[in-house]
Short mmCIF file of C-alpha atoms and ligand atoms in Angstrom, two decimals:
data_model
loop_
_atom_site.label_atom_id
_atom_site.label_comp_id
_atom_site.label_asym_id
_atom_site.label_seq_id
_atom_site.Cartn_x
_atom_site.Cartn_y
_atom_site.Cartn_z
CA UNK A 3 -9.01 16.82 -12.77
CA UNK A 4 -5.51 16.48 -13.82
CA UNK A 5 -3.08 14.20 -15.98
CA UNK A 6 0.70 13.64 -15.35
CA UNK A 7 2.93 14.59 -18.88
CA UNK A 8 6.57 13.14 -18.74
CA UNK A 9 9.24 13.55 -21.02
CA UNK A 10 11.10 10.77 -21.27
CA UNK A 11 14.86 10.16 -21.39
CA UNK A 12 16.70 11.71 -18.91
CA UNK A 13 18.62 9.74 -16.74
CA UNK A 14 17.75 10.51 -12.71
CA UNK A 15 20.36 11.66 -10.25
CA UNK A 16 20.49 12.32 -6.74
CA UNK A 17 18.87 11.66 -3.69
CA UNK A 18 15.15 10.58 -2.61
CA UNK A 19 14.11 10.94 0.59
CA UNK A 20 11.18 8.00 1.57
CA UNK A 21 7.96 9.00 3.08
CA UNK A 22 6.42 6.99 5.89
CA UNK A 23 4.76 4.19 5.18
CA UNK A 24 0.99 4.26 3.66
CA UNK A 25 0.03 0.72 4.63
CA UNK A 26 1.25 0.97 8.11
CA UNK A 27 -0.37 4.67 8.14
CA UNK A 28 -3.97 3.53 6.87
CA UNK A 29 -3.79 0.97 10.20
CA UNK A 30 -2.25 3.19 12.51
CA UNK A 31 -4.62 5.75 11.90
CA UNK A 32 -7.59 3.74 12.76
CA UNK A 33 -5.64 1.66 15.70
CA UNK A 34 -6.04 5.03 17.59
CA UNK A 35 -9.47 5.19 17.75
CA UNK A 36 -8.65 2.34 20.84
CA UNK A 37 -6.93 4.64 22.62
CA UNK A 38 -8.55 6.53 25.91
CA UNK A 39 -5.99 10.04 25.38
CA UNK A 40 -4.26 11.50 22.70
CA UNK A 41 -1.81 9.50 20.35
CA UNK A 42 0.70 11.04 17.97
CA UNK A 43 1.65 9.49 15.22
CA UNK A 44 5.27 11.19 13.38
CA UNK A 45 6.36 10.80 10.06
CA UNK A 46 2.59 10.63 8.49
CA UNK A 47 3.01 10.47 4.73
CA UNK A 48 1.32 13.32 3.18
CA UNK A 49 -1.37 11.32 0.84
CA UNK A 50 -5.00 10.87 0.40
CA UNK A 51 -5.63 8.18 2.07
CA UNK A 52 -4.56 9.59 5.23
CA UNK A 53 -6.76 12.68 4.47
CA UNK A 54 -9.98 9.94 3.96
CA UNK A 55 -9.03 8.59 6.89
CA UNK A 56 -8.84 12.12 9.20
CA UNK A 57 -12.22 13.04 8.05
CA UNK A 58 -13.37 9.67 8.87
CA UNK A 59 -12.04 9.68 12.10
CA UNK A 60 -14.14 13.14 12.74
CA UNK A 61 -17.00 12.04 11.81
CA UNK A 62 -17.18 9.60 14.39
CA UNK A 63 -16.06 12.40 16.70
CA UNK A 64 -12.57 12.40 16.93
CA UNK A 65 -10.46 15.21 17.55
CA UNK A 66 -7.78 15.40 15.11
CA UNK A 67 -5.14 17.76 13.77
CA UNK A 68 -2.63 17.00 11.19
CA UNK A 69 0.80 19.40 12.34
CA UNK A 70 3.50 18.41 9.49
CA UNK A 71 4.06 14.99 9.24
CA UNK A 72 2.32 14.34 12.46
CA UNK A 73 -1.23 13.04 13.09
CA UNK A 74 -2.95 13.98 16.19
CA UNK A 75 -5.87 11.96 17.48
CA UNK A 76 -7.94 12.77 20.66
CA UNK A 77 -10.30 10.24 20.73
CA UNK A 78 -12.21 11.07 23.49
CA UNK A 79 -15.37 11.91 22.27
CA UNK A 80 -15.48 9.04 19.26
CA UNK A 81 -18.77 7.27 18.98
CA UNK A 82 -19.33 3.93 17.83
CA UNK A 83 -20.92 6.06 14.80
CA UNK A 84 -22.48 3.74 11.48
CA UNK A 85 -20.68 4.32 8.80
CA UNK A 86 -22.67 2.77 6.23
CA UNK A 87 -21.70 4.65 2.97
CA UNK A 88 -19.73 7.82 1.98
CA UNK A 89 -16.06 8.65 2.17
CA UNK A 90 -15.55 5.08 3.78
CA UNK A 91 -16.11 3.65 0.55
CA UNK A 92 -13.44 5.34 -1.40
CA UNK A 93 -10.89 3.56 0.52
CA UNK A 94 -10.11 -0.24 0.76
CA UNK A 95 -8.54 -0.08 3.94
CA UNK A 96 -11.24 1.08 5.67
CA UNK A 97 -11.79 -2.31 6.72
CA UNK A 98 -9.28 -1.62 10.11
CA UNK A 99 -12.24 0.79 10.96
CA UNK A 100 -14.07 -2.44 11.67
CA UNK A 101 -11.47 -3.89 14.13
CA UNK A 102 -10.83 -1.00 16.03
CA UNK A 103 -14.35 0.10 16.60
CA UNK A 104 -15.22 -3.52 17.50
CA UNK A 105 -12.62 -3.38 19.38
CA UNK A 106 -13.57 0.11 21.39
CA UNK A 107 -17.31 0.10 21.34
CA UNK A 108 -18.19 -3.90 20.46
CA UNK A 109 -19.81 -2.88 17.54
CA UNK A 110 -19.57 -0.98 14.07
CA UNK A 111 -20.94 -0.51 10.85
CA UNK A 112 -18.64 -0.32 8.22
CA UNK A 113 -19.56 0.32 4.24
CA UNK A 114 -16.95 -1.62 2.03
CA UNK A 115 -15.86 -0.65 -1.35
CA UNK A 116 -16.72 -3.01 -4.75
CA UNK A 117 -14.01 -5.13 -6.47
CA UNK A 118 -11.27 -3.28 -7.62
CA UNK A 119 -8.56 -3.47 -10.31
CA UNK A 120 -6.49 -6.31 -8.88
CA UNK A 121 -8.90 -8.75 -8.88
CA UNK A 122 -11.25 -9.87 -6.09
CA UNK A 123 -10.06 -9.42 -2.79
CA UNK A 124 -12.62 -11.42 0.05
CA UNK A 125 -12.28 -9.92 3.43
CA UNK A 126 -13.61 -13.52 4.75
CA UNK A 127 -10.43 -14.33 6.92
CA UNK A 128 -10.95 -11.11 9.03
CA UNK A 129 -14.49 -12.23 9.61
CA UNK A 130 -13.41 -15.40 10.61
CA UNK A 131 -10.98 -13.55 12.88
CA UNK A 132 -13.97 -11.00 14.39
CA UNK A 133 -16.90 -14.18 14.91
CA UNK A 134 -14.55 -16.22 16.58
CA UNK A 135 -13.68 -13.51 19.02
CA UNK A 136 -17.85 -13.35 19.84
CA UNK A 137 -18.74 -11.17 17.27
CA UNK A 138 -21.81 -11.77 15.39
CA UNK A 139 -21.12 -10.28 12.04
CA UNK A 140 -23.92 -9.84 8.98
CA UNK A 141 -23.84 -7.99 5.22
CA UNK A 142 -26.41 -6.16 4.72
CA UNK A 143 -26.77 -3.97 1.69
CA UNK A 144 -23.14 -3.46 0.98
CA UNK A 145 -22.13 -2.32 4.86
CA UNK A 146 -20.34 -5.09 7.54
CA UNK A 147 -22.59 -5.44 10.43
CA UNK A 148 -20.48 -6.05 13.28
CA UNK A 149 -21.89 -6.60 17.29
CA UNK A 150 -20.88 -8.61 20.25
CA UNK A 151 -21.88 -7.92 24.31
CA UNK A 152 -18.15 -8.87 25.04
CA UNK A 153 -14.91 -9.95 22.93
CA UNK A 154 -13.18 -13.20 24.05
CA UNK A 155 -10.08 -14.22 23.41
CA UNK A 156 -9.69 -16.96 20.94
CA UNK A 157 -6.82 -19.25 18.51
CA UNK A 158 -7.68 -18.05 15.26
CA UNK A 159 -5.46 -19.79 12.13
CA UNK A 160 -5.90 -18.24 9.26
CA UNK A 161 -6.81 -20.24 5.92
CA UNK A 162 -4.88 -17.21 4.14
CA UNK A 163 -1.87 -15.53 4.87
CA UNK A 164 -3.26 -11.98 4.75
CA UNK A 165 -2.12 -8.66 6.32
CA UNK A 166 -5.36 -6.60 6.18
CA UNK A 167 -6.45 -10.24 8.35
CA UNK A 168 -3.88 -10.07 10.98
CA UNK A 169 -4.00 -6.87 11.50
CA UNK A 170 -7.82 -6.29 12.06
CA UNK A 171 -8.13 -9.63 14.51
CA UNK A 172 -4.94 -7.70 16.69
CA UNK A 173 -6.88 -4.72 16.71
CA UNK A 174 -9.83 -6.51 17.98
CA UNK A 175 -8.36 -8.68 20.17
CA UNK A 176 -6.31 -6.17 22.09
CA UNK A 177 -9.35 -5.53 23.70
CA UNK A 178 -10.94 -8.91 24.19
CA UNK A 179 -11.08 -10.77 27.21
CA UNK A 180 -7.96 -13.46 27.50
CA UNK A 181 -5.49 -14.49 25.25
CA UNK A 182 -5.72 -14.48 21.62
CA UNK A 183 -3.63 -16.72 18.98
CA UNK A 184 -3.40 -15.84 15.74
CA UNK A 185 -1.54 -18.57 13.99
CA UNK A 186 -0.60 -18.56 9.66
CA UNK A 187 -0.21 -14.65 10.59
CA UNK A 188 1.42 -12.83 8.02
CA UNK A 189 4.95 -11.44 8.57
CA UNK A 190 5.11 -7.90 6.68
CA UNK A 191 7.04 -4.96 8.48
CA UNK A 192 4.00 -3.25 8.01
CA UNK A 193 2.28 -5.34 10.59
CA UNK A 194 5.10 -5.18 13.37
CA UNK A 195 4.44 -1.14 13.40
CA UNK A 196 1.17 -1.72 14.37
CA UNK A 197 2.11 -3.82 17.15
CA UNK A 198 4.54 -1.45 18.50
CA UNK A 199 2.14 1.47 18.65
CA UNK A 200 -0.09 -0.85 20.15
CA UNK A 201 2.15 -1.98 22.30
CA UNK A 202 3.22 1.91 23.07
CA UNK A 203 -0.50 2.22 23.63
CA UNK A 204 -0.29 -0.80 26.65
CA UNK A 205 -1.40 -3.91 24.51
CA UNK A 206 0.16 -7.00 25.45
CA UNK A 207 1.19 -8.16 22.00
CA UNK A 208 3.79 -11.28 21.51
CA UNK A 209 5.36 -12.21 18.05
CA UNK A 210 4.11 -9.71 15.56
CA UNK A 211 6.44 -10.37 12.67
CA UNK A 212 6.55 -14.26 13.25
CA UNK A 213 3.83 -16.34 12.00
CA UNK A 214 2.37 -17.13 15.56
CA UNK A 215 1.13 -13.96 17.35
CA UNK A 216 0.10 -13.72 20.91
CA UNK A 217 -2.49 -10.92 22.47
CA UNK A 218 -3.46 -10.43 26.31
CA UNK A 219 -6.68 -8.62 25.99
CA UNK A 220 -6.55 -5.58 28.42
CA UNK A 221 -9.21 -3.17 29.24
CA UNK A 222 -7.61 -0.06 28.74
CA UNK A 223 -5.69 1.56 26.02
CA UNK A 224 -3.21 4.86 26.59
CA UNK A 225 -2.52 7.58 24.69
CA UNK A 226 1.49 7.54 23.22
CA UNK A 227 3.67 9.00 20.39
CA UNK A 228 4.51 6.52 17.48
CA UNK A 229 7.10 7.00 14.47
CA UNK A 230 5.72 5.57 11.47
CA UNK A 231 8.68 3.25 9.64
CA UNK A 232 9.60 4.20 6.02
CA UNK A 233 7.45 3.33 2.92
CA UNK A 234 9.35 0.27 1.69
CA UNK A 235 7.21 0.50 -1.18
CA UNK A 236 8.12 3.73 -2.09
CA UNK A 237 11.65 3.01 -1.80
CA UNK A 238 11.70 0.33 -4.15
CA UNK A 239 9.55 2.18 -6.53
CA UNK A 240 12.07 5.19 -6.89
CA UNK A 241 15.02 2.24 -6.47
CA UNK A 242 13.14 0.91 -9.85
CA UNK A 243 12.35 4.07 -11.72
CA UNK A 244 15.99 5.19 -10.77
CA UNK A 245 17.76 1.45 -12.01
CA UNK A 246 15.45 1.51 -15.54
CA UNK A 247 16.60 5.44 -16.18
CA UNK A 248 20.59 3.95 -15.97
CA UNK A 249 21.31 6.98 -13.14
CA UNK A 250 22.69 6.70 -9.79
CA UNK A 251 19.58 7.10 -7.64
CA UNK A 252 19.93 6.78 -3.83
CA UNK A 253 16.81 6.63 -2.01
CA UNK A 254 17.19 7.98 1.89
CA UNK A 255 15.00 7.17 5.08
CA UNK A 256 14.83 3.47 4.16
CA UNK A 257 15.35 0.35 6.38
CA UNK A 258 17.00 -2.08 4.20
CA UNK A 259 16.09 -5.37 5.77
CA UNK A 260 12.15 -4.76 4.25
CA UNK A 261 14.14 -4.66 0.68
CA UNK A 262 15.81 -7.55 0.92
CA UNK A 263 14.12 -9.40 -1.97
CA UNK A 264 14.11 -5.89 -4.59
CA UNK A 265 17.63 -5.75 -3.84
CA UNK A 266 18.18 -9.42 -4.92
CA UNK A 267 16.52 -9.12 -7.91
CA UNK A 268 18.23 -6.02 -9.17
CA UNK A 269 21.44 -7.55 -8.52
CA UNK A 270 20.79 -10.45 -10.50
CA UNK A 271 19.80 -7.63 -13.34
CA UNK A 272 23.26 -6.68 -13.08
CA UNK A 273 22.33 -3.17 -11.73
CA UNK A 274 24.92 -2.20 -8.78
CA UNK A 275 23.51 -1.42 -5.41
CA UNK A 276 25.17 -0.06 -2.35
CA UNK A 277 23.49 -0.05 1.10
CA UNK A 278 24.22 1.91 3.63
CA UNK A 279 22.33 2.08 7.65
CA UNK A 280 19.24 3.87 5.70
CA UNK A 281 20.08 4.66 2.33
CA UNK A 282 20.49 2.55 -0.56
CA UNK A 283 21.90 3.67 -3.90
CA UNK A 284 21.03 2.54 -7.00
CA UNK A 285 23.20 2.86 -10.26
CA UNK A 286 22.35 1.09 -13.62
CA UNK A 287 24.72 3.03 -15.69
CA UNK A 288 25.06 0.14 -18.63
CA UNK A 289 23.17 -0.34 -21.76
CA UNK A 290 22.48 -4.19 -21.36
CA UNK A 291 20.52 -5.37 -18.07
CA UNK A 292 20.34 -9.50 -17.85
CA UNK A 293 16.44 -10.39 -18.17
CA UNK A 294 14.92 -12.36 -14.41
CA UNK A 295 11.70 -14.02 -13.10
CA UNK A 296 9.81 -12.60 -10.71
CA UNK A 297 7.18 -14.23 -8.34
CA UNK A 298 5.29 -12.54 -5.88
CA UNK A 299 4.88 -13.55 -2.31
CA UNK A 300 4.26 -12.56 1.09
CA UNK A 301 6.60 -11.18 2.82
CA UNK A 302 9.64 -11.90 2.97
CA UNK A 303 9.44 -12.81 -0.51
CA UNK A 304 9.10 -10.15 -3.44
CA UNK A 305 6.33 -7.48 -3.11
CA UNK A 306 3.47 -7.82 -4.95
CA UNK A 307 2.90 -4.01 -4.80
CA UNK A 308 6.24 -3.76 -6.41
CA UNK A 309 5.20 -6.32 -9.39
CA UNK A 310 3.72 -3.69 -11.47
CA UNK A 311 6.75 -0.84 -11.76
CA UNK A 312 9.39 -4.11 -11.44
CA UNK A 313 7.66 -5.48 -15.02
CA UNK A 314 8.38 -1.77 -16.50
CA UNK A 315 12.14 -1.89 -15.81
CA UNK A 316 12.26 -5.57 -17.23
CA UNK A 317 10.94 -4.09 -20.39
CA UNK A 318 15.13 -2.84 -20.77
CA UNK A 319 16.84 -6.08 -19.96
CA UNK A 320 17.43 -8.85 -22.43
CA UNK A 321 15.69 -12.08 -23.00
CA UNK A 322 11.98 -13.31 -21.82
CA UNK A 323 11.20 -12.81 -18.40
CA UNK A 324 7.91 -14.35 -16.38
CA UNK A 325 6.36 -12.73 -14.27
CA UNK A 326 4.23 -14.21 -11.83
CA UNK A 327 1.73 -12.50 -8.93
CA UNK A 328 0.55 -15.63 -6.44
CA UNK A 329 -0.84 -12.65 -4.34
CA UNK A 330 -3.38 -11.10 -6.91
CA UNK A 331 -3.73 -12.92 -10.07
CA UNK A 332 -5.28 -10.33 -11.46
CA UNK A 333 -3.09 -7.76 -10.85
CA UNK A 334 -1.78 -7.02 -14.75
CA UNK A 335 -4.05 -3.75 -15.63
CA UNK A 336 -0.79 -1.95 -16.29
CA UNK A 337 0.08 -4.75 -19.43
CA UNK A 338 -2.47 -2.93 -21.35
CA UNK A 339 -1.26 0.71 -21.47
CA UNK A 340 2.84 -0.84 -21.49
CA UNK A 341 1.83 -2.44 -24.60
CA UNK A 342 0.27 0.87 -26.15
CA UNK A 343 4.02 1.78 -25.45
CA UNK A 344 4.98 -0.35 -27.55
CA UNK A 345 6.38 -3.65 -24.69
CA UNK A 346 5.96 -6.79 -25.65
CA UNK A 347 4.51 -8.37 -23.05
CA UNK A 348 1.74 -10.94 -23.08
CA UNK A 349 -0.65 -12.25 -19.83
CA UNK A 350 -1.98 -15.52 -19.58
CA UNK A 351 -3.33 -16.19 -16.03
CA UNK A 352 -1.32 -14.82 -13.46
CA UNK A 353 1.33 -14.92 -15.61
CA UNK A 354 3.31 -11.91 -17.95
CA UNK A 355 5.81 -12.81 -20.26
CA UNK A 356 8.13 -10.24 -21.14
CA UNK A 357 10.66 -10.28 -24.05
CA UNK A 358 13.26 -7.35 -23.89
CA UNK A 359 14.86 -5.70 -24.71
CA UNK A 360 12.23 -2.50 -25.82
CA UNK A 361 12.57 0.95 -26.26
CA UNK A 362 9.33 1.99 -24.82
CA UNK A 363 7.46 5.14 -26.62
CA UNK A 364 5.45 7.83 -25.43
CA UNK A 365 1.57 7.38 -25.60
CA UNK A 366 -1.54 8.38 -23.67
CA UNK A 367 -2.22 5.85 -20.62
CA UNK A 368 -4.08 5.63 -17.86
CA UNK A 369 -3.46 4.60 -14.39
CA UNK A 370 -6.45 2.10 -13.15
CA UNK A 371 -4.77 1.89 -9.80
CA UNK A 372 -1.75 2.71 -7.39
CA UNK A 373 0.98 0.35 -8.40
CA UNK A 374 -0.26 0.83 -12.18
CA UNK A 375 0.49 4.32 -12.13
CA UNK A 376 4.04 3.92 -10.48
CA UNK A 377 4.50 1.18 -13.42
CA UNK A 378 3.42 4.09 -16.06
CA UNK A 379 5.27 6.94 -14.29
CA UNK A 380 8.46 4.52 -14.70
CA UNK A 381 7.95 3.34 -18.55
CA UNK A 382 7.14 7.44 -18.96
CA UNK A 383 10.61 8.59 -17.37
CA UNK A 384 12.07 5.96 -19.91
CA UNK A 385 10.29 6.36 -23.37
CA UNK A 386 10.70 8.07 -26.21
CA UNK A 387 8.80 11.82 -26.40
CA UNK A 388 6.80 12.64 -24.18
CA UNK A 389 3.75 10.03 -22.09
CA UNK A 390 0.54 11.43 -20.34
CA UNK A 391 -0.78 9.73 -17.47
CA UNK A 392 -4.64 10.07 -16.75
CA UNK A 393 -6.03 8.43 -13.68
CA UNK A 394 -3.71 10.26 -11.16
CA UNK A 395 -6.02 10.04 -8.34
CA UNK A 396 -5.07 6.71 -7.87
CA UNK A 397 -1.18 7.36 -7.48
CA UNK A 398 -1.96 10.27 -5.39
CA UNK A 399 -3.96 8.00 -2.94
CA UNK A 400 -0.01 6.08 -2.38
CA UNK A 401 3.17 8.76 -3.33
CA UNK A 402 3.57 11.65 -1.64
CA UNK A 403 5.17 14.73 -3.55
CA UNK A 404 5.29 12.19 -6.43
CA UNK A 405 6.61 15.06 -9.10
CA UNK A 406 8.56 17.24 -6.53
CA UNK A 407 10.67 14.44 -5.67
CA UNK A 408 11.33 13.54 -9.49
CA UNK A 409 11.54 16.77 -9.95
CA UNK A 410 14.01 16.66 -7.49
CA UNK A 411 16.20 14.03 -8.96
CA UNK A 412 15.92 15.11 -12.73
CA UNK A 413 13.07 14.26 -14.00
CA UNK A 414 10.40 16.04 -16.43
CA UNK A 415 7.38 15.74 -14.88
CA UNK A 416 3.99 18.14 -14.80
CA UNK A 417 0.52 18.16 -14.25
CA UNK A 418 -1.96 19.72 -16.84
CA UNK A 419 -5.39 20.10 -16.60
CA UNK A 420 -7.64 17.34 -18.58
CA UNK A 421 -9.31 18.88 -21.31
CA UNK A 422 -13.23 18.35 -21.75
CA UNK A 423 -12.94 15.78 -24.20
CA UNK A 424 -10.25 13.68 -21.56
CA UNK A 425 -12.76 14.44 -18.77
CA UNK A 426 -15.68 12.92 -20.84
CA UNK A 427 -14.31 9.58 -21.59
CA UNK A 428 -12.81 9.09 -18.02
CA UNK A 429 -16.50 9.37 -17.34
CA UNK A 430 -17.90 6.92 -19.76
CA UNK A 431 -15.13 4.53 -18.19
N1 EPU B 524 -7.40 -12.81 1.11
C1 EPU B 524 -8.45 -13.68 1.27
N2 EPU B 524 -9.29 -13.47 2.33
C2 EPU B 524 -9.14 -12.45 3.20
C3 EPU B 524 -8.07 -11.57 3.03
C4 EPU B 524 -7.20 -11.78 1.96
O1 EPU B 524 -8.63 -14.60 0.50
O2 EPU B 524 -9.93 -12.33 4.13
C5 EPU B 524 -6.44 -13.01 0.00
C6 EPU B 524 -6.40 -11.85 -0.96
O3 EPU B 524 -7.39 -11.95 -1.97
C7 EPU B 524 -5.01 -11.95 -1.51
C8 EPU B 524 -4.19 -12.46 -0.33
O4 EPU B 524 -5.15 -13.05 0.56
O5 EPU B 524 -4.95 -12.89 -2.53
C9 EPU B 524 -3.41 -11.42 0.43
O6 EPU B 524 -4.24 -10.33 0.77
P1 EPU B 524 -3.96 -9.40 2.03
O7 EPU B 524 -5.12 -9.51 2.95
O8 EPU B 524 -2.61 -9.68 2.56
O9 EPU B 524 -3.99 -7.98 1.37
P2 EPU B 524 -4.55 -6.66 2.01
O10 EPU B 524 -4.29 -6.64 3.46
O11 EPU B 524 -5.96 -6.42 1.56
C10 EPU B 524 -2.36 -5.30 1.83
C11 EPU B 524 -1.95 -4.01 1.19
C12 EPU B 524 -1.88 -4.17 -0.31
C13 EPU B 524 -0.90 -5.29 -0.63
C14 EPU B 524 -1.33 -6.57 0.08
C15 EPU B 524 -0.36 -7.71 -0.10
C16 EPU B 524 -2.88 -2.40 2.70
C17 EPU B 524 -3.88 -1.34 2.94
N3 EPU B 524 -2.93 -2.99 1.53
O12 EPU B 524 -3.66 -5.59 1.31
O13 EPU B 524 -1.37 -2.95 -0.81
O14 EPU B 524 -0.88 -5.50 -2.01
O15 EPU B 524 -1.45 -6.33 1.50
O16 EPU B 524 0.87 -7.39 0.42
O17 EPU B 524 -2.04 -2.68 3.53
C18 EPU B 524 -1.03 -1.25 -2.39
O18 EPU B 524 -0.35 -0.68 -1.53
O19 EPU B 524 -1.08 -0.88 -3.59
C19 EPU B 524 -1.82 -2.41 -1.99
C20 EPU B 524 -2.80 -2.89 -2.72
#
């Protein structure tokens, strides 16, 4: 096991280029499995989750090869394989497993991970989605039970606008009989990829990316080549860690349009940003950055899963900022370690109050999950001496190349071994 050591201070320079995107990947990935031939999928990020996800993919017999940044799938010989327990419970988004192979085979079993660090998160919405297509779906003993003799078409409005939702009803429904409505669908870019590889794959899909969305069932799915879009997330992370150093960051492979509302809110920090067709530079070079409110919502509207590493950077501007996450309420792990760095920062509900400005200090944190640790690699690249980061499985499972590309822009960034003593009271966690 290892732990991340930053020393803090130096400003970052230079250029970042983005990685595909790991929420579209962890649904594309499984989306192929509903394919009769090979699909190829470019611009793969290179991340754990997407090496979960290959082995998963084997074990229900698929063929696949990962060349570069492109996944291979043959998914001729998959099996509608139970999946009760194992690797698929190490990753959340396992879930589109249950779409797709509901979608392929009418039925799966599909072990789900516990709670997790942001709070609960209920997968009842894509249940809703998968009985009122014909499935009949049952818990037992920590594993979805999913079976139906045939998928129908249905209108499906969802109670909750969720993306994991909307995409696992498409998935399903692309092979249903008739049309399918999905109606209070969520909007993120994220979910529009899917529908074009679908779509690549001859689905009938109609408004992905508005909030009504319209499926044809058909009863066969092609094989096809897909490029993944850019990691939004990743952009504004670096965009963030870049802005709160006070270099001139510019991160590269980016579509700016899914950054809309990160872009705003730096501006109104006073931090200058230039955008370009798919670059956008970031360059905070001044002392004092004007303290803003944050709310998290779905898309359009600010990232939650930029909440986290956006409440770091605040921790430099002046005043008392609010922070708000209407997504996951719970979503404030990272609070904890900031304040061992010394941030003043309080929670109450869904709700961090920041004053600023702080100069944050080195201390020993850990990540409890992905957004935390990009929140703790950004408050180490800005504090005083030098921060270590345990937990780094959980930012590995999001960033590719997370030090390389630091590396790459200035930053001093490592990975040491955990000593005994580290690896003992991880364990008694
Ligand atoms: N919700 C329900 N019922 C459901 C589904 C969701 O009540 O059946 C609630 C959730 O509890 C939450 C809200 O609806 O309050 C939105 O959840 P959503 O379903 O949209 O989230 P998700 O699909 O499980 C994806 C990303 C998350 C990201 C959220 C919100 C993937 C694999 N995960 O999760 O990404 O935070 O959308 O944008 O796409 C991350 O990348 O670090 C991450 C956690």
């Amino acid at each position: 096991m290892k732990k991340l050591k930053i020393e803090g201070g130096h400003p970052l320079n230079g250029t970042v280029r983005i990685s595909g995107a790991k929420n579209s990947a962890v649904a594309l990935i499984p989306a192929t499995i509903l394919a009769d031939d090979v699909v190829a999928i470019d611009g793969i990020p290179n991340i754990s989750d997407v090496h979960l996800l290959k082995t998963l993919l084997q074990e229900i017999g698929g063929e696949v090869c990962i060349d570069g940044e492109k996944f291979i799938v043959d998914p001729k010989n998959m099996v509608s394989m139970p999946l009760p327990n194992g690797k698929v419970k190490m990753l959340r988004a396992s879930y589109y497993l249950m779409g797709a192979m509901l979608g392929k085979f009418k039925k799966a079993v599909i072990g789900l991970p516990g709670g997790c660090h942001l709070g609960p998160r209920p997968i009842d919405q894509h249940i809703k989605g998968f009985e009122a297509l014909g499935a009949k779906v049952t818990n037992e003993h920590g594993a979805i039970y999913l079976r139906a003799d045939e998928l129908i078409g249905a209108k499906i409005y969802l109670d909750v606008v969720s993306v994991g939702a909307t995409i696992n009803i498409m998935l399903a429904a692309v092979r249903a009989k008739g049309r399918t409505i999905i109606e209070n669908a969520a909007k993120e870019p994220e979910i529009i990829d899917v529908a074009t590889l679908l779509t690549n794959m001859g689905a009938k899909i109609k408004g992905a990316g508005t909030d009504v969305i319209r499926i044809d069932g058909v009863d066969k799915l092609n094989g096809c080549n897909h490029t993944i879009i850019p990691d939004r997330i990743e952009a504004g992370t670096y965009l963030i860690i870049g802005a709160a150093s006070g270099g001139e960051v510019t991160v590269d492979n980016v579509i700016p349009l899914h950054l809309e509302s990160v872009i705003a809110k730096l501006r109104e920090m006073g931090i200058k940003i230039d955008i370009n067709d798919d670059s956008i530079t970031v360059n905070s070079n001044i002392n004092k950055l004007k303290m803003v409110d944050i709310k998290t919502l779905v898309y359009p509207g600010f990232p939650t899963d930029l909440q986290q590493p956006f409440t770091t950077l605040l921790n430099k501007a002046s005043g008392t900022g609010v922070v708000t996450d209407t997504i996951y309420g719970a979503r404030f792990k990272h609070i904890d370690e900031l304040r061992r760095m010394n941030a003043k920062i309080k929670v109450e509900g869904s709700t961090a109050i920041i004053e600023g400005p702080t100069k944050l200090q080195a201390a020993k944190v850990r990540a409890t999950d992905l957004r935390a640790g990009a929140a703790l690699v950004a408050a180490g690249i800005i504090a005083e001496g030098v921060t270590e980061i345990t937990g780094v499985d959980h930012i590995d499972r999001g960033y590719e190349d997370l030090e390389n590309k630091l590396v790459g822009l200035g930053a001093k960034i490592w990975r040491e071994d955990l000593t005994s003593e580290e690896i003992e009271q991880l364990q008694n966690l």
